[in-house]
Coordinates of C-alpha atoms and ligand atoms in Angstrom, one line a residue:
X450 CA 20.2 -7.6 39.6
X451 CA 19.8 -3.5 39.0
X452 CA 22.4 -1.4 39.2
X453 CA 23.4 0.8 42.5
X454 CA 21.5 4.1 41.6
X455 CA 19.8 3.2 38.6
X456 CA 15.5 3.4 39.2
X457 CA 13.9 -0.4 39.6
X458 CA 11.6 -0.5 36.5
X459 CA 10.9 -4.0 36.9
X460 CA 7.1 -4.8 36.2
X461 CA 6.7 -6.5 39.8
X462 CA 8.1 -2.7 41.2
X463 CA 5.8 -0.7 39.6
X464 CA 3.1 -2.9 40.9
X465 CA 4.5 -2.5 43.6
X466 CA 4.2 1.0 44.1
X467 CA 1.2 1.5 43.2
X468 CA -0.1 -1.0 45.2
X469 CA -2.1 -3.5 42.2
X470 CA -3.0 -6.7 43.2
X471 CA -2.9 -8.3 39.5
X472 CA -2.1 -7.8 36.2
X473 CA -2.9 -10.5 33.0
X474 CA -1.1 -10.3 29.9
X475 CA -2.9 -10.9 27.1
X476 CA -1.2 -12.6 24.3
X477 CA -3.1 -14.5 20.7
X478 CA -1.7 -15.1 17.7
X479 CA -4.8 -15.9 16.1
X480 CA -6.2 -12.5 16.1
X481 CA -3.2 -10.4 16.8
X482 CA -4.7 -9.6 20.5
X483 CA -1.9 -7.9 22.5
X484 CA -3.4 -6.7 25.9
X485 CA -3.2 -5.8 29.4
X486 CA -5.9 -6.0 32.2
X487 CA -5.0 -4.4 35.3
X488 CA -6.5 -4.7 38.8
X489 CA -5.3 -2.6 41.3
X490 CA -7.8 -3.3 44.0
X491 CA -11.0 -5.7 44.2
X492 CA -11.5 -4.7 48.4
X493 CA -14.7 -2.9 47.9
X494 CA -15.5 -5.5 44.9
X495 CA -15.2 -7.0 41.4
X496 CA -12.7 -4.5 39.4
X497 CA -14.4 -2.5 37.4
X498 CA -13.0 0.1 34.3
X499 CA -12.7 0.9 30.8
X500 CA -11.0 -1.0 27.7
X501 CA -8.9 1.0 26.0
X502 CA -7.9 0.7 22.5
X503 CA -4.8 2.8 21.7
X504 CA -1.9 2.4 19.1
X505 CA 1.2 2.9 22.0
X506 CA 4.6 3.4 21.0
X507 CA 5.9 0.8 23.4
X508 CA 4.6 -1.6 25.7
X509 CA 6.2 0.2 28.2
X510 CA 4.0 3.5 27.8
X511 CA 1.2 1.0 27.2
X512 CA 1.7 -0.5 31.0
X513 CA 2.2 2.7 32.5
X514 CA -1.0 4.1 31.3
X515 CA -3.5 0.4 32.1
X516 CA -1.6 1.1 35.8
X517 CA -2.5 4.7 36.5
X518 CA -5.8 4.4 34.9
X519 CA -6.5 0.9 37.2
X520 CA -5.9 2.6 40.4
X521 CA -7.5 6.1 39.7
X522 CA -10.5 3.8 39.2
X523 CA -10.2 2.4 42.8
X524 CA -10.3 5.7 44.0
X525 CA -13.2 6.7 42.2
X526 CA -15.4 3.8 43.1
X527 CA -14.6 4.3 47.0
X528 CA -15.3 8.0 47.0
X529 CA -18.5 7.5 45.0
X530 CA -19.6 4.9 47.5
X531 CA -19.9 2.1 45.1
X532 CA -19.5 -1.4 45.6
X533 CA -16.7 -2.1 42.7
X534 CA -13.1 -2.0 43.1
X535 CA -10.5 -0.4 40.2
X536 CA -9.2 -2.2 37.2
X537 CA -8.7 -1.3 33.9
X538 CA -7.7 -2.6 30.4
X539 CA -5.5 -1.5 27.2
X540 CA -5.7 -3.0 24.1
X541 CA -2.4 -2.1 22.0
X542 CA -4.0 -1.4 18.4
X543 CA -5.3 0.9 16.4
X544 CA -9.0 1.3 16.9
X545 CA -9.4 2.6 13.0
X546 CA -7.6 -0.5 11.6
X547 CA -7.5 -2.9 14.0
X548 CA -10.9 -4.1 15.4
X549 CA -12.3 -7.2 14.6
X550 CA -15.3 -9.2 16.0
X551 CA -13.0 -12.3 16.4
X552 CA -10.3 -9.6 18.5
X553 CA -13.1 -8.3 20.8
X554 CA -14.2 -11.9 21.9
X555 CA -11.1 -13.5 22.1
X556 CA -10.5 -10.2 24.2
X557 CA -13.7 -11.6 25.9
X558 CA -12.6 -14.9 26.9
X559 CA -9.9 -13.6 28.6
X560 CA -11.9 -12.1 30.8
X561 CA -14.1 -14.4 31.3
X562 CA -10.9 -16.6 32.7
X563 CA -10.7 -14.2 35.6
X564 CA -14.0 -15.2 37.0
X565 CA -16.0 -11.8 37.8
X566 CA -12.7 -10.3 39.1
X567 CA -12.9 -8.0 36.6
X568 CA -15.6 -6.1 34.6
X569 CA -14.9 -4.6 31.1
X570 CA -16.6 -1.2 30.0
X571 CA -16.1 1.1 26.8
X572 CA -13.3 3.7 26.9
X573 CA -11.4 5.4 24.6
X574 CA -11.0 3.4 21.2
X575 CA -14.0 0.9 21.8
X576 CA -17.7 1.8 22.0
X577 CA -20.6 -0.3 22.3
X578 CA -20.6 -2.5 19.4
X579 CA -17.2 -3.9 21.0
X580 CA -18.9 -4.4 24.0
X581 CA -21.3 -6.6 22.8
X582 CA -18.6 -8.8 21.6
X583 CA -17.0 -9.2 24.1
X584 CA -21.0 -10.2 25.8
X585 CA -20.7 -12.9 23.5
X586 CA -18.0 -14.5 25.3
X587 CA -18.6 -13.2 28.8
X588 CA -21.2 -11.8 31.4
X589 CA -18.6 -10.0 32.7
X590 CA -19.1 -6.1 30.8
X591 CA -20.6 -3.3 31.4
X592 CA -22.0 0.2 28.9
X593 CA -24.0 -1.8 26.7
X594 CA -26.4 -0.3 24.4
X595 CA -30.3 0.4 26.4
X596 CA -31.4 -1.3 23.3
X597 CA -30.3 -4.3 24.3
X598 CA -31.1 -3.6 27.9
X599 CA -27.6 -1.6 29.3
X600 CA -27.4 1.7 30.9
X601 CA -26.5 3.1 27.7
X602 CA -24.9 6.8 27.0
X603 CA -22.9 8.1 29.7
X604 CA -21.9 11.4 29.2
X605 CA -25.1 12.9 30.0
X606 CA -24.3 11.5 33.9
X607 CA -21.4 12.3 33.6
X608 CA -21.9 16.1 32.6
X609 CA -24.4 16.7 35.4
X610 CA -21.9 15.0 38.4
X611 CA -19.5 18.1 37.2
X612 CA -22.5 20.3 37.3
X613 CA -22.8 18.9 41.2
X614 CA -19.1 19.7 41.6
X615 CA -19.2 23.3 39.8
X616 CA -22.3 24.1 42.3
X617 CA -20.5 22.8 45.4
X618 CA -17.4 24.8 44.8
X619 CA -19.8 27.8 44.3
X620 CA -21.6 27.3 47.8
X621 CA -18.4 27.0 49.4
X622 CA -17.0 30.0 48.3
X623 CA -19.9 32.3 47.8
X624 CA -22.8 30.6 50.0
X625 CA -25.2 29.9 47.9
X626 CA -24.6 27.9 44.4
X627 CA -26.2 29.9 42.3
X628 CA -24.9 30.1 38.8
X629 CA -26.7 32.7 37.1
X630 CA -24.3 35.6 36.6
X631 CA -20.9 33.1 37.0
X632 CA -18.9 33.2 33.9
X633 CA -17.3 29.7 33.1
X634 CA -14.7 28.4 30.6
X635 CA -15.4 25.0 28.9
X636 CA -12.4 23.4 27.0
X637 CA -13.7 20.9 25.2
X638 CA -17.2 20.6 23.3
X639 CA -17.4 17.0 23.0
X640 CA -19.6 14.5 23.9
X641 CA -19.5 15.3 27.9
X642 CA -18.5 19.2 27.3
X643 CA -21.7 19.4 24.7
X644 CA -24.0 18.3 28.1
X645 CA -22.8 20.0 30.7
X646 CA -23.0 23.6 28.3
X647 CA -26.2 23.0 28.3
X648 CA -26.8 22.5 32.0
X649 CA -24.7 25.9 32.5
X650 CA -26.7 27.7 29.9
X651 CA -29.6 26.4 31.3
X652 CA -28.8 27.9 34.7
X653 CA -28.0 30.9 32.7
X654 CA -24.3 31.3 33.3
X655 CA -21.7 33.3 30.8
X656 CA -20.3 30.1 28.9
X657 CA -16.5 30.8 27.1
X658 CA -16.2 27.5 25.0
X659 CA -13.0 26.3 23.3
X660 CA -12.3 23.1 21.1
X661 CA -9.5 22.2 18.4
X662 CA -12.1 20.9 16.4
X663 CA -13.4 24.5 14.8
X664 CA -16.8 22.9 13.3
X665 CA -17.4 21.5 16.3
X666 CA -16.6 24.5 18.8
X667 CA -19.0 26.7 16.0
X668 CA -21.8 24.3 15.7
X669 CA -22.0 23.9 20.1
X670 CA -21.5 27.4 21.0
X671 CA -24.2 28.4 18.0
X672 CA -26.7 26.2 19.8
X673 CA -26.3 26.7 23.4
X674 CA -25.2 30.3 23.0
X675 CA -21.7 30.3 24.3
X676 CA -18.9 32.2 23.2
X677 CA -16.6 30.7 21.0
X678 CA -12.7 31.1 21.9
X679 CA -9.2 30.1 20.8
X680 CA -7.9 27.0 22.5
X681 CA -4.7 28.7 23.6
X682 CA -6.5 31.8 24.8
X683 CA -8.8 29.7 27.0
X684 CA -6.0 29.6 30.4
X685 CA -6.1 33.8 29.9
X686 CA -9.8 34.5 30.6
X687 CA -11.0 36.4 33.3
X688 CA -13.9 33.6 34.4
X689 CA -14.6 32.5 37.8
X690 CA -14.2 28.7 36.7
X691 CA -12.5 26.6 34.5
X692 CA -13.8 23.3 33.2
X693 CA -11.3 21.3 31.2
X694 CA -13.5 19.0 29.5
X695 CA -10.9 17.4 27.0
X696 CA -7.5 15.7 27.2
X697 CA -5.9 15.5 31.0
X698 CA -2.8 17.9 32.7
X699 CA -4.2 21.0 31.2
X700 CA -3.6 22.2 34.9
X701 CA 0.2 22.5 35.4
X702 CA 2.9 24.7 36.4
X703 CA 2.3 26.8 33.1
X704 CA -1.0 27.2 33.0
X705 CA -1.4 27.7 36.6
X706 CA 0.4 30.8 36.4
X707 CA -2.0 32.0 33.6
X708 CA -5.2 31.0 35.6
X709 CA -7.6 33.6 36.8
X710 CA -10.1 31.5 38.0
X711 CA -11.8 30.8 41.3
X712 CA -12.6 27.2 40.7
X713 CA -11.3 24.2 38.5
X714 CA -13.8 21.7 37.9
X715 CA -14.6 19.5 34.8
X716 CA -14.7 16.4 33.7
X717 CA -10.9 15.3 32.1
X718 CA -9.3 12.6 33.5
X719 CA -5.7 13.4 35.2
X720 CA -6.2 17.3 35.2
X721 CA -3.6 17.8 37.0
X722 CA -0.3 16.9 35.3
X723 CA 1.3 16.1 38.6
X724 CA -1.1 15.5 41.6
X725 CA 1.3 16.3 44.2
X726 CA 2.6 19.2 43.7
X727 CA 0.0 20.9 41.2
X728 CA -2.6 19.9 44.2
X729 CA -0.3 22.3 46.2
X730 CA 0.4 25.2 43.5
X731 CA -3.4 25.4 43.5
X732 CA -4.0 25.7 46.9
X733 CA -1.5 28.2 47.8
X734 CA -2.8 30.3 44.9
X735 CA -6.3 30.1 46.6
X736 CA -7.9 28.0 43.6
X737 CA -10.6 26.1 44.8
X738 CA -10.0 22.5 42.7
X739 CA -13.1 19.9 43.1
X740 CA -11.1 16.4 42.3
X741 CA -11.5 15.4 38.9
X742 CA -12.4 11.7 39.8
X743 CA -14.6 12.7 42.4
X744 CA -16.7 14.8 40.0
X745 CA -16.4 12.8 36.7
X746 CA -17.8 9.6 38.6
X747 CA -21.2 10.2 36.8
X748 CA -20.1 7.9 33.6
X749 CA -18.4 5.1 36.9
X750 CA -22.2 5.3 38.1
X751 CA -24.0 5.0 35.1
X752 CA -21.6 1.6 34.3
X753 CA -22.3 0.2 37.8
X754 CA -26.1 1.0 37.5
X755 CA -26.0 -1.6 34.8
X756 CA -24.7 -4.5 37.0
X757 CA -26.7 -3.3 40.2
X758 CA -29.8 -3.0 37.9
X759 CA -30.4 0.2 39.3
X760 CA -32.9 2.6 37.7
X761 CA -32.2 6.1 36.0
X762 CA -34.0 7.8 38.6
X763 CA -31.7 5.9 41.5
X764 CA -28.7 6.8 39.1
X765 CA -28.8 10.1 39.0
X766 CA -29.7 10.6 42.9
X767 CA -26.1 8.9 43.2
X768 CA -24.8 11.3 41.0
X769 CA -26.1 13.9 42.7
X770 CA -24.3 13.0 45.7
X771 CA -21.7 14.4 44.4
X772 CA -22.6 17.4 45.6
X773 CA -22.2 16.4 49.6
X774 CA -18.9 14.1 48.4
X775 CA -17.3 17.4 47.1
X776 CA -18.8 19.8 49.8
X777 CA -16.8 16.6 52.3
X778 CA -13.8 17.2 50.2
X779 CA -13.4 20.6 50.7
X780 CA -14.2 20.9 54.9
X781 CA -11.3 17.8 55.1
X782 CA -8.8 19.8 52.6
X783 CA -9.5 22.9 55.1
X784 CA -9.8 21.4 58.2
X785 CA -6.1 19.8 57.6
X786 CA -4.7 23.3 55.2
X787 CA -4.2 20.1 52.7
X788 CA -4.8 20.4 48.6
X789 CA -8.2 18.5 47.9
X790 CA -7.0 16.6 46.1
X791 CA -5.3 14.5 49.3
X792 CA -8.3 15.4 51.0
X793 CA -10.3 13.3 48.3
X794 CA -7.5 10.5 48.4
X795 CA -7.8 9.9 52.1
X796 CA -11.5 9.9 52.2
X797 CA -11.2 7.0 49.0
X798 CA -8.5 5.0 51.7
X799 CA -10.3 5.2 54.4
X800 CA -13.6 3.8 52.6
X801 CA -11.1 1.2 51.6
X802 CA -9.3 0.3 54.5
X803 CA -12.6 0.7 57.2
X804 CA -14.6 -2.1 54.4
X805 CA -11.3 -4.4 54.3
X806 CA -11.8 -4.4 58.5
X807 CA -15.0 -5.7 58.7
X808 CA -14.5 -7.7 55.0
X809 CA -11.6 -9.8 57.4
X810 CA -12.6 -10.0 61.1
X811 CA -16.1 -11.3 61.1
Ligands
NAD993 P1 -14.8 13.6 23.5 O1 -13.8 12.9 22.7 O2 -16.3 13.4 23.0 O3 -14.6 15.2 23.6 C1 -13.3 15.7 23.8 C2 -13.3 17.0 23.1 O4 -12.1 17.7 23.4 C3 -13.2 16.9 21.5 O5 -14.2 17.6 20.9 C4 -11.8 17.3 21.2 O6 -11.8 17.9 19.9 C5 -11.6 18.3 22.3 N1 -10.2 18.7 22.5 C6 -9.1 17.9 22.5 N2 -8.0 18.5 22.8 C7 -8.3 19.8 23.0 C8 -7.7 21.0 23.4 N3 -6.4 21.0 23.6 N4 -8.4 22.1 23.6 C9 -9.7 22.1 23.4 N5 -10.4 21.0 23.0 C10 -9.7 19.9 22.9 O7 -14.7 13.0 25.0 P2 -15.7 13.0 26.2 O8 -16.4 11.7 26.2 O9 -16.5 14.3 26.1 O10 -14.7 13.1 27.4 C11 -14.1 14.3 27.8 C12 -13.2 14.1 28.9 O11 -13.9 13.6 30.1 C13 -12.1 13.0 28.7 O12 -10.9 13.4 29.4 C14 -12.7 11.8 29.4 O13 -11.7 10.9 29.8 C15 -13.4 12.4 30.5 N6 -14.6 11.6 31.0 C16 -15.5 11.1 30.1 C17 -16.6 10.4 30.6 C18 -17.6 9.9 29.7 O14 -18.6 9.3 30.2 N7 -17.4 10.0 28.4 C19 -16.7 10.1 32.0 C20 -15.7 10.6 32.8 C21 -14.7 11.3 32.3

């Protein structure tokens, strides 16, 4: 029994609270497998999301993170229109020492145990080559290589859904979504910041790039021709949007202050360091923010493509949509004087909550 006043960090209360319907504990001697698969919702279909491989302190930090990342996914799938519900999966290692073939299919098996329930992809810590393991054991994955017939690389979907967002934020505030002439801060050069520099240079926009990686911020902003700046420097600039293309809260109560930007839009996960009221602090500063799980749904679409056999052409008209989904966001979140970032949540329930109607009355 817990103690009067003292928080109820059971596991079954943190389920709980966020609302998942299941969680399997992974446990092998054999190959020294410790893991977690989380599904938070399978309404809308099998649970799909990432494997990832990450040395955590404790298992504690290790279940916090497999639950927020489950259920983000469940909101991502809705609001993209997609048939898959939100799961997701942690493998406590380290992804430089620890991998093995025999890890990733034992990893395998257990997935194939939950019958289709849920589907495994690559996330931080695995790639491909993991996935194809874990083929070996199981139909059930997702991001294999095109060689070997998958959907293959991501990011470049990925890049150009937050291209969709950037423009939609653009026609909402300025009418038309032009982005020649904008000025835009990318933090982050990697593998989805890289693509979408391009798509902004393209356009012909002022690109500010930033990256702790020096060789890498030199080598992307050489070729594309964006200007190369500090990382820390990066909240200061005078740009009309910010793209935070790397880790996730970069947009807090700190750095909110700092910001000089029209619009927030990029493609990091959990931008916001605390949804609630950082969703808030943007909107009463008159910062326009396109949700990031709304916008980063390209790689989510590229995954599901795989399983629905769609082709590349039909895959990035889906991605596209992200366009209209944002432009949706933003009428709701003014229509209701609500941060869009609730906008985008209630859009994802309802999705949910109309398909479970019909899914249990016929
Ligand atoms: P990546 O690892 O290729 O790139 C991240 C880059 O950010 C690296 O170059 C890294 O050096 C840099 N970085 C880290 N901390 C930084 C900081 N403080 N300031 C500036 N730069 C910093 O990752 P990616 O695949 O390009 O993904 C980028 C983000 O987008 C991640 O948050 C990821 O979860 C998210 N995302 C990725 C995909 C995908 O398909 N890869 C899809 C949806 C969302």
């Amino acid at each position: 029994m817990s103690a009067i006043n003292q928080p109820d960090t059971s596991v079954f209360n943190q389920l709980s609270i966020f609302g998942h319907q299941k969680v399997v504990f992974c446990n092998d001697a054999l190959t020294g497998l410790k893991a977690i698969i989380a599904i938070h919702n399978t309404t809308l279909g099998p649970a799909l999301g990432g494997v990832r491989m990450w040395p955590y302190k404790t298992e504690e930090d290790a279940l916090q993170d497999v639950l927020r990342l489950s259920r983000s996914m469940t909101y991502k799938a809705a609001i993209s229109g997609l048939n898959v519900g939100g799961g997701y999966a942690v493998i406590i290692g380290d992804s430089r020492r620890d991998k093995t073939e025999a890890l990733f299919r034992r990893f395998g098996q257990f997935v194939k145990n939950l019958n289709g329930e849920f589907i495994a992809a690559e996330d931080v810590g695995t790639n491909t080559r993991d996935m194809e393991y874990i083929r070996m054991e199981t139909e059930h994955v997702t991001g294999l290589p095109e060689s070997i017939g998958g959907s293959g690389d991501p990011t470049p979907v990925a890049a150009r859904g937050v291209y969709m967002g950037i423009k939609a934020c653009l026609k909402e505030l300025y009418g038309n979504d032009n982005l020649a002439g904008k000025s835009v801060a990318v933090q982050g050069t990697g593998h989805v910041g890289e693509n979408l520099v391009k798509l902004l240079r393209d356009e012909n926009a002022k690109v500010y790039v930033s990256d702790i990686d020096d060789d890498r911020l030199r080598q992307v902003a050489k070729k594309y021709g964006a200007e190369p700046v500090g990382h820390n420097s990066i909240f200061d600039l005078d740009v009309d949007i910010y793209a935070p293309c790397a880790l996730g809260a970069t947009v807090n109560t700190k750095t909110i202050s700092r910001l000089k930007c029209a619009v927030i839009a990029g493609s990091a996960n959990s931008q916001l360091e605390d949804e609630t009221l950082h969703g808030k602090m943007l909107l009463d500063k008159g910062i326009l923010y396109a949700p990031d799980y709304l916008i980063n749904a390209g790689g989510l679409i590229n995954m599901y493509s795989e399983i629905a056999r769609f082709s590349k052409k039909r895959t990035m008209q889906l991605t596209e949509n992200i366009y209209d989904a944002v432009r949706n966001v933003l009428k709701l979140s003014k229509a209701e004087n609500i941060p869009t970032v609730e906008a985008a949540n209630k859009i994802a329930e309802k999705r949910i909550a109309d398909i479970k109607k019909i899914k249990t009355s016929f």
